[in-house]
mmCIF file of C-alpha atoms in Angstrom:
data_model
loop_
_atom_site.group_PDB
_atom_site.id
_atom_site.type_symbol
_atom_site.label_atom_id
_atom_site.label_comp_id
_atom_site.label_asym_id
_atom_site.label_seq_id
_atom_site.Cartn_x
_atom_site.Cartn_y
_atom_site.Cartn_z
ATOM 1 C CA MET A 1 -86.307 -66.565 71.270
ATOM 2 C CA ASP A 2 -89.717 -67.730 72.399
ATOM 3 C CA VAL A 3 -91.138 -69.807 69.531
ATOM 4 C CA LEU A 4 -94.656 -69.092 70.758
ATOM 5 C CA SER A 5 -94.173 -65.284 70.689
ATOM 6 C CA LYS A 6 -95.007 -65.167 66.965
ATOM 7 C CA ALA A 7 -98.798 -64.622 67.042
ATOM 8 C CA GLN A 8 -100.896 -66.300 64.402
ATOM 9 C CA PHE A 9 -98.103 -68.217 62.696
ATOM 10 C CA LYS A 10 -99.045 -70.480 59.825
ATOM 11 C CA ILE A 11 -97.569 -74.019 59.720
ATOM 12 C CA PHE A 12 -97.115 -76.136 56.609
ATOM 13 C CA THR A 13 -94.621 -78.607 57.917
ATOM 14 C CA PRO A 14 -95.005 -82.416 57.742
ATOM 15 C CA GLY A 15 -95.198 -82.675 61.531
ATOM 16 C CA PRO A 16 -96.216 -81.084 63.588
ATOM 17 C CA THR A 17 -99.250 -80.047 61.588
ATOM 18 C CA LYS A 18 -102.091 -77.589 62.196
ATOM 19 C CA ILE A 19 -104.401 -78.745 65.015
ATOM 20 C CA SER A 20 -108.099 -77.768 65.154
ATOM 21 C CA ASP A 21 -109.339 -75.481 67.932
ATOM 22 C CA GLN A 22 -111.698 -78.202 69.131
ATOM 23 C CA ILE A 23 -108.836 -80.704 69.580
ATOM 24 C CA LEU A 24 -106.578 -78.056 71.204
ATOM 25 C CA LYS A 25 -109.394 -77.323 73.698
ATOM 26 C CA ILE A 26 -109.433 -80.923 74.759
ATOM 27 C CA GLY A 27 -105.686 -80.858 75.216
ATOM 28 C CA SER A 28 -105.906 -77.905 77.630
ATOM 29 C CA GLN A 29 -108.159 -79.783 80.171
ATOM 30 C CA GLN A 30 -107.051 -81.237 83.446
ATOM 31 C CA LEU A 31 -105.807 -84.829 82.934
ATOM 32 C CA PRO A 32 -107.758 -87.713 84.461
ATOM 33 C CA TYR A 33 -106.188 -90.617 86.344
ATOM 34 C CA ASN A 34 -105.561 -93.408 83.829
ATOM 35 C CA ARG A 35 -105.777 -96.522 86.073
ATOM 36 C CA THR A 36 -109.641 -96.523 86.022
ATOM 37 C CA GLN A 37 -112.406 -98.371 84.260
ATOM 38 C CA ASP A 38 -113.413 -95.250 82.477
ATOM 39 C CA PHE A 39 -109.985 -94.825 80.965
ATOM 40 C CA SER A 40 -109.936 -98.495 79.954
ATOM 41 C CA ALA A 41 -113.277 -97.948 78.115
ATOM 42 C CA LEU A 42 -111.782 -94.945 76.382
ATOM 43 C CA THR A 43 -108.740 -97.025 75.343
ATOM 44 C CA TYR A 44 -110.982 -99.745 73.829
ATOM 45 C CA GLU A 45 -112.728 -97.099 71.740
ATOM 46 C CA ILE A 46 -109.355 -95.670 70.647
ATOM 47 C CA ILE A 47 -108.111 -99.091 69.490
ATOM 48 C CA ASP A 48 -111.314 -99.686 67.555
ATOM 49 C CA GLY A 49 -110.835 -96.311 65.858
ATOM 50 C CA LEU A 50 -107.207 -97.040 65.022
ATOM 51 C CA LYS A 51 -108.208 -100.286 63.399
ATOM 52 C CA TYR A 52 -110.591 -98.274 61.166
ATOM 53 C CA ILE A 53 -107.864 -95.875 59.881
ATOM 54 C CA PHE A 54 -105.379 -98.774 59.410
ATOM 55 C CA GLN A 55 -108.138 -100.641 57.608
ATOM 56 C CA THR A 56 -107.357 -103.794 59.573
ATOM 57 C CA LYS A 57 -109.022 -106.243 61.856
ATOM 58 C CA GLU A 58 -105.688 -106.939 63.564
ATOM 59 C CA ASP A 59 -104.265 -105.648 66.865
ATOM 60 C CA VAL A 60 -102.817 -102.138 67.136
ATOM 61 C CA VAL A 61 -100.209 -101.338 69.861
ATOM 62 C CA ILE A 62 -100.181 -97.778 71.223
ATOM 63 C CA LEU A 63 -96.787 -96.372 72.280
ATOM 64 C CA THR A 64 -95.916 -93.122 73.970
ATOM 65 C CA SER A 65 -93.054 -92.318 71.628
ATOM 66 C CA SER A 66 -92.240 -90.617 68.367
ATOM 67 C CA GLY A 67 -92.612 -92.456 65.071
ATOM 68 C CA THR A 68 -88.939 -93.374 65.254
ATOM 69 C CA GLY A 69 -89.705 -95.075 68.612
ATOM 70 C CA ALA A 70 -92.199 -97.237 66.727
ATOM 71 C CA MET A 71 -89.615 -98.013 64.052
ATOM 72 C CA GLU A 72 -87.068 -99.083 66.669
ATOM 73 C CA ALA A 73 -89.694 -101.148 68.612
ATOM 74 C CA THR A 74 -90.465 -102.981 65.296
ATOM 75 C CA VAL A 75 -86.790 -103.810 64.669
ATOM 76 C CA LEU A 76 -86.339 -104.951 68.323
ATOM 77 C CA ASN A 77 -89.381 -107.162 68.405
ATOM 78 C CA LEU A 78 -89.430 -108.698 64.946
ATOM 79 C CA PHE A 79 -85.846 -109.273 63.957
ATOM 80 C CA GLU A 80 -82.864 -111.306 65.161
ATOM 81 C CA SER A 81 -79.441 -112.259 63.898
ATOM 82 C CA ASN A 82 -80.783 -115.090 61.636
ATOM 83 C CA ASP A 83 -83.055 -112.726 59.688
ATOM 84 C CA HIS A 84 -82.059 -111.060 56.423
ATOM 85 C CA VAL A 85 -83.927 -107.838 55.776
ATOM 86 C CA LEU A 86 -84.267 -105.914 52.508
ATOM 87 C CA ILE A 87 -84.752 -102.164 52.864
ATOM 88 C CA ILE A 88 -86.070 -99.681 50.366
ATOM 89 C CA ASN A 89 -83.935 -96.613 50.983
ATOM 90 C CA GLY A 90 -85.207 -93.599 49.112
ATOM 91 C CA GLY A 91 -84.304 -90.800 51.517
ATOM 92 C CA THR A 92 -83.994 -89.809 55.152
ATOM 93 C CA PHE A 93 -86.556 -92.240 56.493
ATOM 94 C CA GLY A 94 -85.474 -95.215 54.392
ATOM 95 C CA GLN A 95 -82.018 -94.535 55.733
ATOM 96 C CA ARG A 96 -83.527 -94.571 59.259
ATOM 97 C CA TRP A 97 -84.475 -98.230 58.740
ATOM 98 C CA VAL A 98 -80.978 -98.900 57.656
ATOM 99 C CA ASN A 99 -79.470 -97.168 60.667
ATOM 100 C CA LEU A 100 -81.759 -99.114 63.025
ATOM 101 C CA CYS A 101 -80.741 -102.410 61.480
ATOM 102 C CA LYS A 102 -77.052 -101.505 61.760
ATOM 103 C CA ILE A 103 -77.321 -100.468 65.384
ATOM 104 C CA HIS A 104 -79.170 -103.696 66.346
ATOM 105 C CA ASN A 105 -76.935 -105.952 64.159
ATOM 106 C CA ILE A 106 -79.712 -107.139 61.865
ATOM 107 C CA PRO A 107 -78.320 -108.545 58.601
ATOM 108 C CA HIS A 108 -79.736 -106.383 55.812
ATOM 109 C CA ASP A 109 -79.370 -105.197 52.164
ATOM 110 C CA GLU A 110 -80.845 -102.021 50.670
ATOM 111 C CA ILE A 111 -82.198 -100.878 47.377
ATOM 112 C CA LYS A 112 -80.792 -97.354 47.273
ATOM 113 C CA LEU A 113 -82.788 -94.905 45.250
ATOM 114 C CA ASN A 114 -81.953 -91.345 44.191
ATOM 115 C CA TYR A 115 -83.993 -88.567 45.749
ATOM 116 C CA GLY A 116 -87.357 -88.424 44.130
ATOM 117 C CA GLU A 117 -86.842 -91.719 42.199
ATOM 118 C CA SER A 118 -89.695 -94.239 42.059
ATOM 119 C CA LEU A 119 -89.109 -97.894 42.941
ATOM 120 C CA CYS A 120 -88.918 -100.247 40.004
ATOM 121 C CA ILE A 121 -91.279 -103.144 40.769
ATOM 122 C CA ASP A 122 -89.387 -105.506 38.456
ATOM 123 C CA LEU A 123 -86.146 -104.825 40.294
ATOM 124 C CA LEU A 124 -87.849 -105.549 43.604
ATOM 125 C CA ALA A 125 -89.406 -108.721 42.201
ATOM 126 C CA SER A 126 -85.945 -109.878 41.123
ATOM 127 C CA LYS A 127 -84.546 -109.145 44.596
ATOM 128 C CA LEU A 128 -87.332 -110.951 46.436
ATOM 129 C CA SER A 129 -86.957 -114.010 44.242
ATOM 130 C CA ASP A 130 -83.785 -114.601 46.244
ATOM 131 C CA SER A 131 -85.067 -116.696 49.100
ATOM 132 C CA LYS A 132 -82.621 -115.345 51.657
ATOM 133 C CA TYR A 133 -84.831 -112.352 52.536
ATOM 134 C CA THR A 134 -87.180 -112.791 55.524
ATOM 135 C CA SER A 135 -88.644 -109.288 55.612
ATOM 136 C CA LEU A 136 -89.043 -106.078 53.543
ATOM 137 C CA LEU A 137 -88.931 -102.670 55.200
ATOM 138 C CA ILE A 138 -90.307 -99.653 53.438
ATOM 139 C CA ASN A 139 -91.726 -96.182 54.071
ATOM 140 C CA ALA A 140 -95.136 -95.929 52.275
ATOM 141 C CA HIS A 141 -94.382 -92.333 51.758
ATOM 142 C CA GLU A 142 -90.786 -91.146 51.858
ATOM 143 C CA THR A 143 -91.484 -87.839 53.556
ATOM 144 C CA SER A 144 -88.099 -86.358 52.784
ATOM 145 C CA THR A 145 -88.791 -86.360 49.023
ATOM 146 C CA GLY A 146 -92.563 -86.697 48.711
ATOM 147 C CA VAL A 147 -92.405 -90.035 46.823
ATOM 148 C CA LEU A 148 -95.359 -92.373 47.413
ATOM 149 C CA TYR A 149 -94.553 -96.084 46.823
ATOM 150 C CA ASP A 150 -97.094 -98.499 45.388
ATOM 151 C CA ILE A 151 -97.713 -100.505 48.535
ATOM 152 C CA GLU A 152 -100.485 -102.543 47.013
ATOM 153 C CA SER A 153 -98.271 -103.947 44.235
ATOM 154 C CA ILE A 154 -95.397 -104.444 46.614
ATOM 155 C CA GLY A 155 -97.666 -106.322 48.960
ATOM 156 C CA GLU A 156 -98.575 -108.726 46.193
ATOM 157 C CA LEU A 157 -94.885 -109.484 45.701
ATOM 158 C CA THR A 158 -94.126 -109.960 49.388
ATOM 159 C CA ASN A 159 -97.129 -112.207 49.733
ATOM 160 C CA LYS A 160 -96.059 -114.234 46.759
ATOM 161 C CA HIS A 161 -92.550 -114.723 48.075
ATOM 162 C CA GLN A 162 -93.682 -115.207 51.709
ATOM 163 C CA VAL A 163 -91.621 -112.271 52.903
ATOM 164 C CA MET A 164 -92.890 -110.348 55.975
ATOM 165 C CA PHE A 165 -94.033 -106.871 54.748
ATOM 166 C CA ILE A 166 -93.355 -104.065 57.238
ATOM 167 C CA VAL A 167 -94.534 -100.555 56.284
ATOM 168 C CA ASP A 168 -93.826 -97.228 57.894
ATOM 169 C CA ALA A 169 -97.080 -95.494 57.030
ATOM 170 C CA ILE A 170 -96.427 -92.633 59.375
ATOM 171 C CA SER A 171 -97.110 -89.807 56.886
ATOM 172 C CA SER A 172 -99.404 -91.829 54.643
ATOM 173 C CA ILE A 173 -102.394 -93.081 56.698
ATOM 174 C CA CYS A 174 -105.370 -90.638 56.618
ATOM 175 C CA ALA A 175 -103.740 -88.736 53.706
ATOM 176 C CA ASP A 176 -103.456 -91.464 51.062
ATOM 177 C CA PRO A 177 -105.312 -94.778 50.648
ATOM 178 C CA PHE A 178 -103.830 -97.489 52.913
ATOM 179 C CA LEU A 179 -105.518 -100.906 53.229
ATOM 180 C CA MET A 180 -103.399 -102.962 55.586
ATOM 181 C CA ASP A 181 -105.275 -106.249 55.398
ATOM 182 C CA GLN A 182 -106.220 -106.056 51.719
ATOM 183 C CA TRP A 183 -102.678 -105.142 50.632
ATOM 184 C CA HIS A 184 -100.922 -108.017 52.596
ATOM 185 C CA VAL A 185 -99.162 -105.730 55.026
ATOM 186 C CA ASP A 186 -97.997 -107.670 58.138
ATOM 187 C CA VAL A 187 -96.889 -104.660 60.173
ATOM 188 C CA ALA A 188 -97.803 -101.033 59.742
ATOM 189 C CA LEU A 189 -96.650 -97.886 61.666
ATOM 190 C CA LEU A 190 -98.279 -94.517 62.264
ATOM 191 C CA SER A 191 -97.690 -91.560 64.627
ATOM 192 C CA SER A 192 -99.922 -88.793 65.946
ATOM 193 C CA GLN A 193 -98.415 -85.628 64.502
ATOM 194 C CA LYS A 194 -99.022 -86.250 60.743
ATOM 195 C CA ALA A 195 -102.402 -86.589 59.028
ATOM 196 C CA LEU A 196 -104.100 -87.412 62.338
ATOM 197 C CA ALA A 197 -103.439 -83.753 63.120
ATOM 198 C CA LEU A 198 -102.493 -84.218 66.759
ATOM 199 C CA PRO A 199 -99.452 -83.230 68.879
ATOM 200 C CA PRO A 200 -96.385 -85.541 68.598
ATOM 201 C CA GLY A 201 -96.082 -88.084 71.362
ATOM 202 C CA LEU A 202 -98.031 -91.187 70.343
ATOM 203 C CA SER A 203 -97.158 -93.852 67.821
ATOM 204 C CA PHE A 204 -98.977 -96.967 66.692
ATOM 205 C CA ILE A 205 -97.967 -100.396 65.418
ATOM 206 C CA ALA A 206 -100.549 -102.615 63.753
ATOM 207 C CA LEU A 207 -99.555 -106.317 63.830
ATOM 208 C CA ASN A 208 -101.201 -109.323 62.136
ATOM 209 C CA GLU A 209 -101.098 -112.888 63.472
ATOM 210 C CA LYS A 210 -97.997 -113.702 61.452
ATOM 211 C CA ALA A 211 -96.162 -110.811 63.016
ATOM 212 C CA LYS A 212 -97.350 -111.651 66.520
ATOM 213 C CA GLU A 213 -96.178 -115.269 66.126
ATOM 214 C CA LYS A 214 -92.746 -113.957 65.059
ATOM 215 C CA ILE A 215 -92.554 -111.663 68.093
ATOM 216 C CA GLU A 216 -93.464 -114.553 70.420
ATOM 217 C CA SER A 217 -90.558 -116.599 69.043
ATOM 218 C CA ILE A 218 -87.909 -113.962 69.777
ATOM 219 C CA PRO A 219 -86.465 -113.282 73.318
ATOM 220 C CA VAL A 220 -87.487 -109.937 74.770
ATOM 221 C CA LYS A 221 -84.776 -107.259 74.163
ATOM 222 C CA SER A 222 -86.379 -104.192 75.630
ATOM 223 C CA LEU A 223 -88.409 -103.374 78.680
ATOM 224 C CA TYR A 224 -90.143 -100.250 77.392
ATOM 225 C CA PHE A 225 -90.623 -101.523 73.828
ATOM 226 C CA ASP A 226 -91.811 -105.084 74.688
ATOM 227 C CA LEU A 227 -94.787 -105.193 72.312
ATOM 228 C CA LEU A 228 -96.204 -108.415 73.820
ATOM 229 C CA ASP A 229 -96.438 -106.567 77.185
ATOM 230 C CA TYR A 230 -98.455 -103.801 75.468
ATOM 231 C CA LEU A 231 -100.745 -106.308 73.807
ATOM 232 C CA LYS A 232 -101.316 -108.018 77.157
ATOM 233 C CA ASN A 233 -102.111 -104.815 79.009
ATOM 234 C CA GLN A 234 -104.321 -103.473 76.211
ATOM 235 C CA GLN A 235 -106.629 -106.439 76.720
ATOM 236 C CA ARG A 236 -107.733 -104.728 79.878
ATOM 237 C CA GLY A 237 -107.675 -101.294 78.278
ATOM 238 C CA GLN A 238 -104.397 -100.195 79.897
ATOM 239 C CA MET A 239 -100.770 -99.455 78.979
ATOM 240 C CA PRO A 240 -97.823 -101.016 80.869
ATOM 241 C CA TYR A 241 -96.460 -97.533 81.592
ATOM 242 C CA THR A 242 -97.938 -94.083 81.923
ATOM 243 C CA PRO A 243 -99.120 -92.966 78.496
ATOM 244 C CA ALA A 244 -99.381 -89.461 77.128
ATOM 245 C CA ILE A 245 -102.838 -89.101 78.661
ATOM 246 C CA GLY A 246 -103.607 -85.659 77.154
ATOM 247 C CA ILE A 247 -102.928 -86.879 73.664
ATOM 248 C CA PHE A 248 -104.993 -89.966 74.342
ATOM 249 C CA LEU A 249 -107.987 -87.711 74.992
ATOM 250 C CA MET A 250 -107.308 -85.700 71.880
ATOM 251 C CA LEU A 251 -106.874 -88.882 69.841
ATOM 252 C CA HIS A 252 -110.150 -90.277 71.071
ATOM 253 C CA GLU A 253 -112.044 -87.172 69.847
ATOM 254 C CA ARG A 254 -110.110 -87.048 66.544
ATOM 255 C CA LEU A 255 -110.923 -90.635 65.768
ATOM 256 C CA LYS A 256 -114.586 -89.966 66.439
ATOM 257 C CA GLU A 257 -114.409 -86.982 63.998
ATOM 258 C CA ILE A 258 -112.847 -89.261 61.257
ATOM 259 C CA ARG A 259 -115.555 -91.870 61.793
ATOM 260 C CA ARG A 260 -118.344 -89.251 61.507
ATOM 261 C CA THR A 261 -117.093 -87.759 58.240
ATOM 262 C CA GLY A 262 -115.461 -90.917 56.833
ATOM 263 C CA LEU A 263 -111.905 -91.882 56.132
ATOM 264 C CA ASP A 264 -112.485 -91.501 52.337
ATOM 265 C CA HIS A 265 -113.589 -87.880 52.952
ATOM 266 C CA LEU A 266 -110.412 -87.111 54.814
ATOM 267 C CA ILE A 267 -108.235 -88.627 52.084
ATOM 268 C CA LEU A 268 -110.089 -86.702 49.421
ATOM 269 C CA LYS A 269 -109.477 -83.508 51.395
ATOM 270 C CA HIS A 270 -105.762 -84.051 51.354
ATOM 271 C CA GLU A 271 -105.862 -84.835 47.650
ATOM 272 C CA LYS A 272 -107.764 -81.722 46.850
ATOM 273 C CA LEU A 273 -105.464 -79.415 48.874
ATOM 274 C CA GLY A 274 -102.346 -80.975 47.183
ATOM 275 C CA LYS A 275 -103.807 -80.444 43.739
ATOM 276 C CA ILE A 276 -104.760 -76.794 44.477
ATOM 277 C CA PHE A 277 -101.226 -76.047 45.743
ATOM 278 C CA ARG A 278 -99.447 -77.765 42.843
ATOM 279 C CA GLU A 279 -101.647 -76.007 40.259
ATOM 280 C CA SER A 280 -101.061 -72.656 41.935
ATOM 281 C CA ILE A 281 -97.276 -72.704 41.775
ATOM 282 C CA LYS A 282 -97.086 -73.368 38.005
ATOM 283 C CA ASP A 283 -96.366 -69.700 37.258
ATOM 284 C CA LEU A 284 -93.582 -69.530 39.862
ATOM 285 C CA PRO A 285 -89.930 -70.560 39.364
ATOM 286 C CA LEU A 286 -90.739 -73.766 41.180
ATOM 287 C CA SER A 287 -91.471 -77.381 40.127
ATOM 288 C CA ILE A 288 -92.639 -80.616 41.670
ATOM 289 C CA LEU A 289 -89.904 -83.223 42.376
ATOM 290 C CA PRO A 290 -91.483 -86.703 42.471
ATOM 291 C CA GLU A 291 -93.252 -88.368 39.575
ATOM 292 C CA ASN A 292 -95.974 -89.730 41.896
ATOM 293 C CA PRO A 293 -96.398 -87.342 44.867
ATOM 294 C CA SER A 294 -98.277 -88.179 47.996
ATOM 295 C CA ASN A 295 -101.449 -86.321 49.036
ATOM 296 C CA ALA A 296 -99.671 -85.601 52.323
ATOM 297 C CA LEU A 297 -97.155 -83.095 51.072
ATOM 298 C CA THR A 298 -95.488 -81.520 48.065
ATOM 299 C CA ALA A 299 -91.714 -81.547 47.566
ATOM 300 C CA VAL A 300 -90.942 -78.310 45.722
ATOM 301 C CA LYS A 301 -87.768 -77.874 43.645
ATOM 302 C CA CYS A 302 -86.409 -74.364 43.181
ATOM 303 C CA GLU A 303 -84.868 -73.076 40.003
ATOM 304 C CA GLU A 304 -81.099 -72.381 40.157
ATOM 305 C CA GLN A 305 -81.428 -68.652 41.078
ATOM 306 C CA ILE A 306 -83.348 -69.538 44.256
ATOM 307 C CA ASP A 307 -81.847 -70.963 47.397
ATOM 308 C CA ALA A 308 -84.531 -73.173 48.912
ATOM 309 C CA SER A 309 -83.122 -73.028 52.438
ATOM 310 C CA PHE A 310 -82.959 -69.198 52.284
ATOM 311 C CA LEU A 311 -86.540 -69.086 50.980
ATOM 312 C CA VAL A 312 -87.779 -71.174 53.889
ATOM 313 C CA GLN A 313 -85.988 -68.775 56.310
ATOM 314 C CA LEU A 314 -87.575 -65.763 54.592
ATOM 315 C CA MET A 315 -90.986 -67.276 54.731
ATOM 316 C CA GLU A 316 -90.543 -67.665 58.483
ATOM 317 C CA SER A 317 -89.089 -64.228 59.143
ATOM 318 C CA LYS A 318 -91.175 -62.192 56.723
ATOM 319 C CA CYS A 319 -94.450 -64.070 56.632
ATOM 320 C CA ASN A 320 -94.617 -65.940 59.963
ATOM 321 C CA THR A 321 -95.047 -69.082 57.877
ATOM 322 C CA TYR A 322 -93.268 -72.397 58.554
ATOM 323 C CA LEU A 323 -92.252 -74.590 55.581
ATOM 324 C CA ALA A 324 -89.915 -77.599 55.891
ATOM 325 C CA SER A 325 -86.384 -77.515 54.590
ATOM 326 C CA SER A 326 -84.728 -80.586 53.095
ATOM 327 C CA GLY A 327 -81.371 -81.990 54.103
ATOM 328 C CA GLY A 328 -78.199 -83.291 52.499
ATOM 329 C CA ASP A 329 -77.527 -82.468 48.927
ATOM 330 C CA LEU A 330 -80.969 -81.044 48.391
ATOM 331 C CA LYS A 331 -80.858 -78.470 51.236
ATOM 332 C CA HIS A 332 -80.511 -75.570 48.853
ATOM 333 C CA LYS A 333 -82.634 -76.966 46.064
ATOM 334 C CA LEU A 334 -85.789 -78.401 47.715
ATOM 335 C CA PHE A 335 -88.392 -77.508 50.339
ATOM 336 C CA ARG A 336 -91.557 -79.300 51.369
ATOM 337 C CA VAL A 337 -95.113 -78.128 51.917
ATOM 338 C CA SER A 338 -97.434 -80.241 53.990
ATOM 339 C CA HIS A 339 -101.147 -80.602 53.175
ATOM 340 C CA MET A 340 -101.847 -82.414 56.439
ATOM 341 C CA GLY A 341 -103.557 -81.183 59.572
ATOM 342 C CA ASP A 342 -106.538 -78.827 59.966
ATOM 343 C CA GLN A 343 -105.735 -77.037 56.753
ATOM 344 C CA THR A 344 -108.168 -75.175 54.442
ATOM 345 C CA GLU A 345 -108.182 -73.846 50.885
ATOM 346 C CA GLN A 346 -107.869 -70.357 52.353
ATOM 347 C CA ASP A 347 -104.666 -71.406 54.087
ATOM 348 C CA ILE A 348 -103.316 -72.500 50.667
ATOM 349 C CA GLU A 349 -104.317 -69.106 49.143
ATOM 350 C CA PHE A 350 -102.426 -67.290 51.872
ATOM 351 C CA LEU A 351 -99.403 -69.507 51.385
ATOM 352 C CA ILE A 352 -99.327 -69.008 47.609
ATOM 353 C CA ASN A 353 -99.613 -65.172 47.991
ATOM 354 C CA ASP A 354 -96.768 -65.214 50.593
ATOM 355 C CA LEU A 355 -94.584 -67.345 48.286
ATOM 356 C CA LYS A 356 -95.223 -65.121 45.294
ATOM 357 C CA ASN A 357 -94.462 -61.905 47.184
ATOM 358 C CA THR A 358 -91.375 -63.377 48.847
ATOM 359 C CA ILE A 359 -89.881 -64.637 45.586
ATOM 360 C CA LEU A 360 -90.650 -61.449 43.690
ATOM 361 C CA GLU A 361 -89.487 -58.998 46.361
ATOM 362 C CA GLU A 362 -86.628 -60.853 48.063
ATOM 363 C CA LEU A 363 -85.047 -63.244 45.567
#
């Protein structure tokens, strides 16, 4: 079936997210040639805008890849066999860090959390007091469960113990506060299809001096993901390989929009939409899973009589509305609703009405 044949579908998934008409219009234009001075000037402006949303003065590498590509590039460039990495594994994306370290033979341990469980800072402090760890890997927001970790407090610990702090902030930046430099984050990751509200295809890695020095000390393991090559080329406003030019143009405009209205304004918008949604489902046989949810999305737990996976299918077939299923043991218990993208309060109202009608009539 043609996925575009459903006219006026509504999307509440944590990537892709709803894109504004203005940004979509830019994406429909003929692509320019990228090996020009004009494109270099555009790239410089993009890098400056990315530093603003990361809240950093450090360098930001732009990759044409998914967020997972940025995660793999991080592991390839920053770790070798004499490292010992500690990973916070609270769900699908914490497990992705684990899988990457396994594939690339990086020694690692993990703090395994139950779905929706918060990280105990005292437990982490105890682990980090063991001097064997060289780096900590975490997802600022575990998108599979909706849990938001206290990156500021964790950064204080990693700074105290001189452990490199690497944060997947892919579904956090622009939705929740994230202050890379102030919170002692050494490496931070982002991708285009989350709160930036762009198509998938670009990812970003912010690196401080400590991280760049580490990269310089490690032999190159990948041609495409050689971050030093990207940093060198970006000095002249270029990428080593052909980038996703159309998304570059959309990103340039989107970053200008965020500058005009302010990053704080965008974060408050996500917070407001999340609160409206969570308040609106209180009368339904649904509950919120994590104790400390992100502004980016709400993980919704269904009461026993409701199959979450079936509800998601019904919302698509009956209401032309896309929600996100969960996987594993929570497939039939949990679904996720994104508050990212070009979403409005009216969108939330439509969603709540569709949920109420679907639950009452079909389940």
